[in-house]
Amino acid sequence: MGKPSDLVQGTLDLLILRTLQTEPKHGWAIAKRIQQISNEVLQVQQGSLYPALHRLEQQGWITAKWAESETGRQAKFYSLTTAGREQLEKETANWTRLSQAINLIVSEA
Amino acid sequence: MRWLTQLKMRFLMLTKRQHAAEQLEDEFSFHLEQQIAENIASGMSETKARQAALRTFGNPTLLREQTRETWNWNMLESLLRDLRYSVRTLRRTPGFAAMSILVMALGIGANVALFTVVRGVLLKPLPFADSDRLIVITEGGDEVSPDHPVAGGIFEAWKQQSHSFSGLALTGGAEFNFSAGDTTGTQLAESLHGANISANLLPVLGVQPAFGRGFTPADDRREAQGTAILSWQLWMRRFGGNRAILNQTVHLNSQPYTVIGIMPAWFSYPDPTTQLWTPLYHDKPTALMISRDQHEFRAVGRLLPGVSESTARAEISLIVNRIRSQHADDPYISLKANTRPLLEDMVGDIRRPLYVLLAATGCVLLIACLNVANLLVARAAARKKELAIRTALGGSRLRRIRERIVESLLLSTAGGAFGLAFAALALKWLVQARSEMTRVESIHIDATVAAFTIAVVAFCALLSGLISAFSSGDRNILASLQSASRSTSPGQSRVTLRRVLLSLEVGLTVVLLIGAGLLLESYARLRSANLGCITDNVLTMRIMVPRMQGSQPAQLVNFYEQLLDRVRALPGVKAAGFTDVIPGQGYWEDANFSIPEHPALPAGVGLFAINRWVDPGYFNAIGIPILKGRGLDPSRKLDRVDEVVISKLFADKYFPGEDPIGRHLRVTDGTAVYLFRVVGIAGDIRYSLGEDPAPIQYFSLLAGVKNNGSLIVRSSSNVEQLALPIQRIIQSLDRNLPVSDILTMDQLLGRSTVDQSFNATLLVGFAALSLILAAVGLFGVLSYIVAQRTSEIGVRIALGAQREQVLRLVLADGLRPALVGLALGLIAAAGTTRLIQSMLYGTRPLDLTVFTAVSALLLAVAAGACLVPAWRASRLDPVQALRSE
């Protein structure tokens, strides 16, 4: 089971932001989503999402609201703020550039 | 808009922290519930589902911690936690806490008080506009008299010829017999210290009266009506702050003066005791104001922008020099001018003593910090196991250091609070006790002092916290868990550190003790210096006779004779006399003379000596022996006064190898020339306690030229009891005659040495304080070491060690740091005492007696502090000791 530090620094933030792009989600749904989409490759220890979520919230990239979940229980739903959307675009562009560069080096060398 | 979201978060995290924590719990449990539900759905049993969910989730406690760390204000929160923790720890050891806080309070309080004084007196600019451009000007001659007051004629020349100043003003001291109402009124007359000032003094200083107006050039003329400006304090005291006094008449020396203004409360110039001001050129005779060689005044000038002090000094020096060469026949004209900044002039004398005292309080503070650090280290040692366990459980080293600093911050903040209160009390006392000190009115606790206090508190917290933190930050802290439960050896490095701290403490204490010892010795020498006259059972009181209209000299002489006759007739009075200046009271004035029997002196050379006006009975009254010839003749009065008595030094210096009796002194007083015949030689006296005797010429009071001076009365016992009867005699002679400074000779001399006694007392206080602190430190460390070695000592005794041996062993252990400290302190003192050389009288900075006495005292105190723990160690019951673990 990988720890967040095994991911490239800052990648967890990008993953969270990206997952929230379509709709607000609660923590468990975010964890599930990341596992699903990555075809279970990224096995994030679920709990370690929370320090990241709270940090992003303190920084104003995402905001949280308590609402009723699909099971009828109150859950904390996170959604992107306007600033968070811009941040996501910026980080996505950064990531693309970085991964292309790494791909290039890996294939050339 | 992101900042708005952030701000909202910040606010929420500050106000709803508890709520946020609850929500976090909720969030976690929701997550787990979801996961469990999913696991059950995929076919697991309920127990298995829960375990699997927890596995994928991770350690909730750790995650909770990590999440909280991302929250805003986390630093503050953990700081508060440390603070709460520290308060709890300190509360558990109230003795330790009280001791440390008291030590810190004394150290910080003394520093804050001294800093407040230094700032108020030395550092704050004077309360005058552009005060750094104000300079004081005096005249200077050859090496015999390198610095003396200004003559009116010279000042006039400066005013006309100099181009360096935007204004030049002149001041002179004055004593006034002040009475409000008419001369026959019932209002109490009193003797006041005031000043004569030229009309432009206030504009030059840039000051205005609080009410009324300042002097105009029209007021500042000989023929003008008398005008006066009162100090705020005099106005409040005598007139209850009633403004109706403006334009009313008061009497100064029986002359009418109109009150034209009141100065603001903060204003006091030239010194703090000045209570009223009158125009200089109105009060002083014109002849004096144009004289070039009667040095009576002080000049203050405001430099023009762009002109430096040295340029100005060169210019006015040149003017003095030119006048000197134009009047080559007058040897009493100065050679040059001296200048210094006004602030320097006012506080130059007290700068060094104040800085020495400040340095001493700095040492006390350092010792206090070391002591508290020592106590903290001792406690850290006692908590060694607890700390080790915390380290084992993952407590970070940084966290432990922070905790220790928070703890010492707590101690020093409490100490600082008490210290500030202590400083406020000390300052209140000081301002009252030293009301005559220059600029005493500008001593206040203000924002700068508050900032200084905070800085000192922070310094103490860091110093003592870091010392103790690093001593407990040993990397091998876990070793204490491994070492056997029997505490055989206390961590050697920690004890070493404490010994080093102790040596430093003792060293600083030795430096303070030696400084204090030197000042004390110097003060004792000063007080025991032989004045040259009788000081026991001598009462003095100052009298000022207003100048009467008409035939005043005859009236004056009549008054003196009546007064002395009636006082001498009082029962209990052994002898009485009158003099214008009492021995030990100061230099006051001198007079120029020449000796007609000697060959004429070369041009440009003049003789002068201190002069005194005394009644013929004075020598007997105060016990100055007549060594040769006789005293002054009481039957010669007024114009017939033509005799002089000279002191032995005068005779030796100006009549070497010849008999002065029958020779003459030609004394010039401005324009007039008088011839006096030498009739006797009197014993030498000191005009000031700290100075060597100087040549003196005594003239007869019966000439009727001096209208103020002191009555001297000698009795065989309890001379103070005579004060009231004598005052009654004076009242019956003239009911409007104020009497002031009713003091015995001892009190008078005490007053003239109040600075030295003050400095010595304070320094002794600080030294005693640090001696106590060092002793407490020694006692604490040795007790701790003994406690740590209880079982070892028990084994030694069980194996047959003699109790004396144990005693010696422990004593040596405790005395070693004291000896090292003593050596360090003696070396440091030998280097630093030179700095207080100028404050010493008749004492060398390396005075062997003081150094020896201090060493002995320190060793005695150190041995005393070590004896109790050592004794306890030697009395140990081996069975008890070995069982105690």
CSV table of N, CA and C in Angstrom, one decimal, chain B residues 93-204:
chain,number,residue,atom,x,y,z
B,93,THR,N,5.4,22.4,41.5
B,93,THR,CA,6.6,22.7,42.3
B,93,THR,C,6.6,24.2,42.6
B,94,PRO,N,5.7,24.6,43.5
B,94,PRO,CA,5.5,26.0,43.8
B,94,PRO,C,6.8,26.7,44.4
B,95,GLY,N,7.5,25.9,45.1
B,95,GLY,CA,8.7,26.5,45.7
B,95,GLY,C,9.7,26.9,44.7
B,96,PHE,N,9.9,26.0,43.7
B,96,PHE,CA,10.8,26.3,42.6
B,96,PHE,C,10.3,27.5,41.8
B,97,ALA,N,9.0,27.5,41.5
B,97,ALA,CA,8.5,28.6,40.7
B,97,ALA,C,8.6,29.9,41.4
B,98,ALA,N,8.3,30.0,42.7
B,98,ALA,CA,8.4,31.2,43.5
B,98,ALA,C,9.8,31.7,43.5
B,99,MET,N,10.7,30.8,43.8
B,99,MET,CA,12.1,31.2,43.9
B,99,MET,C,12.6,31.8,42.5
B,100,SER,N,12.3,31.1,41.4
B,100,SER,CA,12.8,31.5,40.1
B,100,SER,C,12.2,32.9,39.8
B,101,ILE,N,10.9,33.0,40.1
B,101,ILE,CA,10.2,34.3,39.7
B,101,ILE,C,10.8,35.4,40.6
B,102,LEU,N,11.1,35.2,41.8
B,102,LEU,CA,11.6,36.2,42.7
B,102,LEU,C,13.0,36.6,42.2
B,103,VAL,N,13.8,35.6,41.9
B,103,VAL,CA,15.2,35.9,41.4
B,103,VAL,C,15.1,36.8,40.1
B,104,MET,N,14.2,36.3,39.2
B,104,MET,CA,14.0,37.1,37.9
B,104,MET,C,13.5,38.5,38.2
B,105,ALA,N,12.5,38.6,39.1
B,105,ALA,CA,11.9,39.9,39.4
B,105,ALA,C,13.0,40.9,39.9
B,106,LEU,N,13.9,40.4,40.7
B,106,LEU,CA,14.9,41.3,41.3
B,106,LEU,C,15.9,41.7,40.2
B,107,GLY,N,16.3,40.7,39.4
B,107,GLY,CA,17.2,41.0,38.3
B,107,GLY,C,16.6,42.0,37.3
B,108,ILE,N,15.4,41.7,36.8
B,108,ILE,CA,14.8,42.5,35.8
B,108,ILE,C,14.4,43.8,36.4
B,109,GLY,N,13.9,43.8,37.6
B,109,GLY,CA,13.5,45.1,38.2
B,109,GLY,C,14.7,46.1,38.3
B,110,ALA,N,15.8,45.6,38.8
B,110,ALA,CA,17.0,46.5,38.9
B,110,ALA,C,17.4,47.0,37.6
B,111,ASN,N,17.4,46.2,36.6
B,111,ASN,CA,17.8,46.6,35.2
B,111,ASN,C,16.8,47.6,34.7
B,112,VAL,N,15.5,47.4,34.8
B,112,VAL,CA,14.5,48.3,34.2
B,112,VAL,C,14.7,49.7,34.9
B,113,ALA,N,14.8,49.6,36.3
B,113,ALA,CA,14.9,50.9,37.0
B,113,ALA,C,16.1,51.7,36.5
B,114,LEU,N,17.3,51.0,36.5
B,114,LEU,CA,18.5,51.7,36.1
B,114,LEU,C,18.4,52.2,34.6
B,115,PHE,N,17.8,51.3,33.8
B,115,PHE,CA,17.7,51.7,32.4
B,115,PHE,C,16.8,53.0,32.3
B,116,THR,N,15.7,53.0,33.1
B,116,THR,CA,14.9,54.2,33.0
B,116,THR,C,15.6,55.4,33.4
B,117,VAL,N,16.5,55.3,34.4
B,117,VAL,CA,17.2,56.5,34.9
B,117,VAL,C,18.2,56.9,33.8
B,118,VAL,N,18.9,55.9,33.2
B,118,VAL,CA,19.9,56.2,32.2
B,118,VAL,C,19.3,56.9,31.0
B,119,ARG,N,18.1,56.3,30.6
B,119,ARG,CA,17.4,56.9,29.5
B,119,ARG,C,16.9,58.3,29.7
B,120,GLY,N,16.3,58.4,30.9
B,120,GLY,CA,15.7,59.8,31.2
B,120,GLY,C,16.8,60.8,31.3
B,121,VAL,N,17.9,60.5,32.0
B,121,VAL,CA,18.9,61.5,32.3
B,121,VAL,C,19.9,61.6,31.2
B,122,LEU,N,20.4,60.5,30.7
B,122,LEU,CA,21.5,60.6,29.7
B,122,LEU,C,21.1,60.6,28.3
B,123,LEU,N,20.1,59.8,27.9
B,123,LEU,CA,19.9,59.5,26.5
B,123,LEU,C,18.8,60.4,25.9
B,124,LYS,N,17.8,60.7,26.7
B,124,LYS,CA,16.7,61.6,26.1
B,124,LYS,C,17.3,62.9,25.8
B,125,PRO,N,16.9,63.4,24.6
B,125,PRO,CA,17.4,64.8,24.3
B,125,PRO,C,16.7,65.8,25.3
B,126,LEU,N,17.4,66.9,25.5
B,126,LEU,CA,16.9,67.9,26.4
B,126,LEU,C,15.6,68.4,25.8
B,127,PRO,N,14.7,68.9,26.6
B,127,PRO,CA,13.3,69.2,26.1
B,127,PRO,C,13.3,70.6,25.5
B,128,PHE,N,14.4,71.0,24.8
B,128,PHE,CA,14.5,72.3,24.1
B,128,PHE,C,14.5,72.0,22.6
B,129,ALA,N,14.0,73.0,21.9
B,129,ALA,CA,14.0,72.9,20.4
B,129,ALA,C,15.4,72.7,19.9
B,130,ASP,N,15.6,71.7,19.0
B,130,ASP,CA,16.9,71.5,18.4
B,130,ASP,C,18.0,71.5,19.4
B,131,SER,N,17.8,70.7,20.5
B,131,SER,CA,18.7,70.9,21.6
B,131,SER,C,20.2,70.5,21.3
B,132,ASP,N,20.4,69.8,20.2
B,132,ASP,CA,21.8,69.4,19.9
B,132,ASP,C,22.6,70.5,19.4
B,133,ARG,N,21.9,71.7,19.1
B,133,ARG,CA,22.7,72.8,18.7
B,133,ARG,C,23.0,73.8,19.8
B,134,LEU,N,22.6,73.4,21.0
B,134,LEU,CA,22.9,74.3,22.2
B,134,LEU,C,24.2,73.9,22.8
B,135,ILE,N,25.1,74.9,23.0
B,135,ILE,CA,26.3,74.6,23.7
B,135,ILE,C,26.6,75.5,24.8
B,136,VAL,N,27.3,75.0,25.8
B,136,VAL,CA,27.7,75.8,27.0
B,136,VAL,C,29.1,76.3,26.8
B,137,ILE,N,29.3,77.6,27.1
B,137,ILE,CA,30.6,78.2,26.9
B,137,ILE,C,31.2,78.7,28.2
B,138,THR,N,32.4,78.3,28.5
B,138,THR,CA,33.1,78.8,29.6
B,138,THR,C,34.5,79.4,29.1
B,139,GLU,N,35.2,80.0,30.0
B,139,GLU,CA,36.5,80.5,29.7
B,139,GLU,C,37.6,79.6,30.2
B,140,GLY,N,38.8,79.7,29.6
B,140,GLY,CA,39.9,78.9,30.1
B,140,GLY,C,41.1,79.6,30.2
B,141,GLY,N,42.0,79.3,31.2
B,141,GLY,CA,43.3,80.0,31.3
B,141,GLY,C,44.4,79.0,31.2
B,142,ASP,N,45.4,79.2,31.9
B,142,ASP,CA,46.5,78.2,31.9
B,142,ASP,C,46.2,77.0,32.7
B,143,GLU,N,47.2,76.1,32.9
B,143,GLU,CA,46.9,74.9,33.6
B,143,GLU,C,46.4,75.1,35.1
B,144,VAL,N,46.7,76.2,35.7
B,144,VAL,CA,46.2,76.5,37.0
B,144,VAL,C,44.7,76.6,37.1
B,145,SER,N,44.2,77.2,36.0
B,145,SER,CA,42.7,77.3,36.0
B,145,SER,C,42.2,77.1,34.5
B,146,PRO,N,42.2,75.8,34.2
B,146,PRO,CA,41.9,75.5,32.8
B,146,PRO,C,40.4,75.8,32.4
B,147,ASP,N,39.5,75.9,33.4
B,147,ASP,CA,38.1,76.1,33.0
B,147,ASP,C,37.5,76.9,34.1
B,148,HIS,N,37.0,78.1,33.8
B,148,HIS,CA,36.3,78.9,34.8
B,148,HIS,C,35.2,79.7,34.2
B,149,PRO,N,34.3,80.4,35.0
B,149,PRO,CA,33.2,81.1,34.5
B,149,PRO,C,33.5,82.2,33.6
B,150,VAL,N,32.5,82.8,33.0
B,150,VAL,CA,32.6,83.8,31.9
B,150,VAL,C,32.5,85.2,32.6
B,151,ALA,N,33.3,86.2,32.1
B,151,ALA,CA,33.2,87.6,32.6
B,151,ALA,C,32.3,88.3,31.7
B,152,GLY,N,31.5,89.3,32.3
B,152,GLY,CA,30.5,90.0,31.5
B,152,GLY,C,31.1,90.7,30.3
B,153,GLY,N,32.3,91.3,30.4
B,153,GLY,CA,32.9,92.1,29.3
B,153,GLY,C,33.2,91.2,28.1
B,154,ILE,N,33.7,90.0,28.5
B,154,ILE,CA,34.1,89.0,27.4
B,154,ILE,C,32.8,88.6,26.6
B,155,PHE,N,31.8,88.3,27.4
B,155,PHE,CA,30.5,87.9,26.8
B,155,PHE,C,30.0,88.9,25.8
B,156,GLU,N,30.1,90.2,26.3
B,156,GLU,CA,29.7,91.3,25.4
B,156,GLU,C,30.5,91.3,24.1
B,157,ALA,N,31.8,91.0,24.2
B,157,ALA,CA,32.6,91.0,22.9
B,157,ALA,C,32.2,89.8,22.0
B,158,TRP,N,31.9,88.7,22.6
B,158,TRP,CA,31.4,87.5,21.8
B,158,TRP,C,30.1,87.9,21.1
B,159,LYS,N,29.2,88.5,21.9
B,159,LYS,CA,27.9,88.8,21.3
B,159,LYS,C,28.1,89.7,20.1
B,160,GLN,N,29.0,90.7,20.2
B,160,GLN,CA,29.1,91.7,19.1
B,160,GLN,C,30.0,91.1,17.9
B,161,GLN,N,31.0,90.3,18.2
B,161,GLN,CA,31.9,90.0,17.2
B,161,GLN,C,31.7,88.6,16.6
B,162,SER,N,31.0,87.7,17.3
B,162,SER,CA,31.0,86.3,16.8
B,162,SER,C,29.9,86.1,15.7
B,163,HIS,N,30.1,85.3,14.8
B,163,HIS,CA,29.1,85.0,13.7
B,163,HIS,C,28.7,83.6,13.7
B,164,SER,N,28.9,82.8,14.8
B,164,SER,CA,28.6,81.4,14.8
B,164,SER,C,27.3,81.1,15.4
B,165,PHE,N,26.7,82.0,16.1
B,165,PHE,CA,25.5,81.7,16.9
B,165,PHE,C,24.3,82.5,16.4
B,166,SER,N,23.1,81.8,16.5
B,166,SER,CA,21.9,82.5,16.3
B,166,SER,C,21.4,83.2,17.6
B,167,GLY,N,22.0,82.9,18.7
B,167,GLY,CA,21.7,83.6,19.9
B,167,GLY,C,22.7,83.2,21.0
B,168,LEU,N,23.1,84.1,21.9
B,168,LEU,CA,24.1,83.9,23.0
B,168,LEU,C,23.4,84.4,24.2
B,169,ALA,N,23.3,83.6,25.2
B,169,ALA,CA,22.6,84.1,26.5
B,169,ALA,C,23.6,83.9,27.7
B,170,LEU,N,23.3,84.6,28.8
B,170,LEU,CA,24.2,84.5,29.9
B,170,LEU,C,23.4,84.2,31.2
B,171,THR,N,23.9,83.4,32.1
B,171,THR,CA,23.2,83.1,33.3
B,171,THR,C,24.1,83.2,34.5
B,172,GLY,N,23.5,83.5,35.6
B,172,GLY,CA,24.3,83.5,36.9
B,172,GLY,C,23.4,83.0,38.0
B,173,GLY,N,24.0,82.3,38.9
B,173,GLY,CA,23.3,81.8,40.1
B,173,GLY,C,22.9,83.0,41.0
B,174,ALA,N,21.8,82.8,41.8
B,174,ALA,CA,21.5,83.9,42.7
B,174,ALA,C,20.7,83.3,43.9
B,175,GLU,N,20.9,83.9,45.0
B,175,GLU,CA,20.1,83.5,46.2
B,175,GLU,C,19.1,84.6,46.5
B,176,PHE,N,17.9,84.3,46.7
B,176,PHE,CA,16.9,85.4,47.0
B,176,PHE,C,16.3,85.2,48.4
B,177,ASN,N,16.1,86.3,49.0
B,177,ASN,CA,15.2,86.3,50.2
B,177,ASN,C,13.8,86.7,49.7
B,178,PHE,N,13.0,85.7,49.5
B,178,PHE,CA,11.7,85.9,48.8
B,178,PHE,C,10.6,86.1,49.8
B,179,SER,N,9.8,87.2,49.6
B,179,SER,CA,8.6,87.3,50.4
B,179,SER,C,7.5,87.9,49.6
B,180,ALA,N,6.3,87.4,49.7
B,180,ALA,CA,5.2,87.9,48.9
B,180,ALA,C,4.4,88.9,49.8
B,181,GLY,N,3.8,89.9,49.2
B,181,GLY,CA,3.1,90.9,50.0
B,181,GLY,C,4.1,92.0,50.2
B,182,ASP,N,3.8,93.0,51.2
B,182,ASP,CA,4.7,94.1,51.4
B,182,ASP,C,5.8,93.7,52.4
B,183,THR,N,6.8,94.5,52.6
B,183,THR,CA,7.9,94.1,53.4
B,183,THR,C,7.6,94.0,54.8
B,184,THR,N,6.5,94.7,55.3
B,184,THR,CA,6.1,94.5,56.7
B,184,THR,C,5.1,93.5,56.9
B,185,GLY,N,4.7,92.9,55.8
B,185,GLY,CA,3.5,91.9,55.8
B,185,GLY,C,3.8,90.7,56.7
B,186,THR,N,2.8,89.9,56.9
B,186,THR,CA,3.0,88.8,57.8
B,186,THR,C,3.4,87.5,57.0
B,187,GLN,N,3.5,87.7,55.7
B,187,GLN,CA,3.8,86.5,54.8
B,187,GLN,C,5.2,86.0,55.2
B,188,LEU,N,5.3,84.7,55.2
B,188,LEU,CA,6.6,84.1,55.6
B,188,LEU,C,7.6,84.4,54.5
B,189,ALA,N,8.8,84.8,55.0
B,189,ALA,CA,9.9,85.0,54.1
B,189,ALA,C,10.7,83.7,54.0
B,190,GLU,N,11.2,83.5,52.8
B,190,GLU,CA,12.0,82.3,52.7
B,190,GLU,C,13.2,82.5,51.8
B,191,SER,N,14.2,81.7,51.9
B,191,SER,CA,15.4,81.8,51.1
B,191,SER,C,15.3,80.9,49.9
B,192,LEU,N,15.5,81.4,48.7
B,192,LEU,CA,15.2,80.6,47.5
B,192,LEU,C,16.5,80.6,46.6
B,193,HIS,N,16.7,79.5,46.0
B,193,HIS,CA,17.7,79.5,45.0
B,193,HIS,C,17.1,79.8,43.6
B,194,GLY,N,17.7,80.8,43.0
B,194,GLY,CA,17.2,81.2,41.7
B,194,GLY,C,18.3,81.5,40.7
B,195,ALA,N,18.0,82.2,39.6
B,195,ALA,CA,19.0,82.5,38.6
B,195,ALA,C,18.8,83.8,38.0
B,196,ASN,N,19.9,84.5,37.7
B,196,ASN,CA,19.8,85.8,36.9
B,196,ASN,C,20.0,85.3,35.5
B,197,ILE,N,19.1,85.8,34.6
B,197,ILE,CA,19.3,85.3,33.2
B,197,ILE,C,19.2,86.5,32.3
B,198,SER,N,20.0,86.5,31.2
B,198,SER,CA,19.8,87.6,30.2
B,198,SER,C,18.5,87.4,29.5
B,199,ALA,N,17.9,88.5,29.0
B,199,ALA,CA,16.5,88.5,28.5
B,199,ALA,C,16.4,87.5,27.4
B,200,ASN,N,17.5,87.2,26.6
B,200,ASN,CA,17.3,86.3,25.5
B,200,ASN,C,17.5,84.8,25.8
B,201,LEU,N,17.7,84.4,27.1
B,201,LEU,CA,17.9,83.0,27.4
B,201,LEU,C,16.8,82.1,27.0
B,202,LEU,N,15.5,82.5,27.3
B,202,LEU,CA,14.4,81.7,27.0
B,202,LEU,C,14.3,81.5,25.4
B,203,PRO,N,14.4,82.6,24.6
B,203,PRO,CA,14.4,82.4,23.2
B,203,PRO,C,15.5,81.5,22.7
B,204,VAL,N,16.7,81.7,23.3
B,204,VAL,CA,17.8,80.9,22.8
B,204,VAL,C,17.5,79.4,23.1
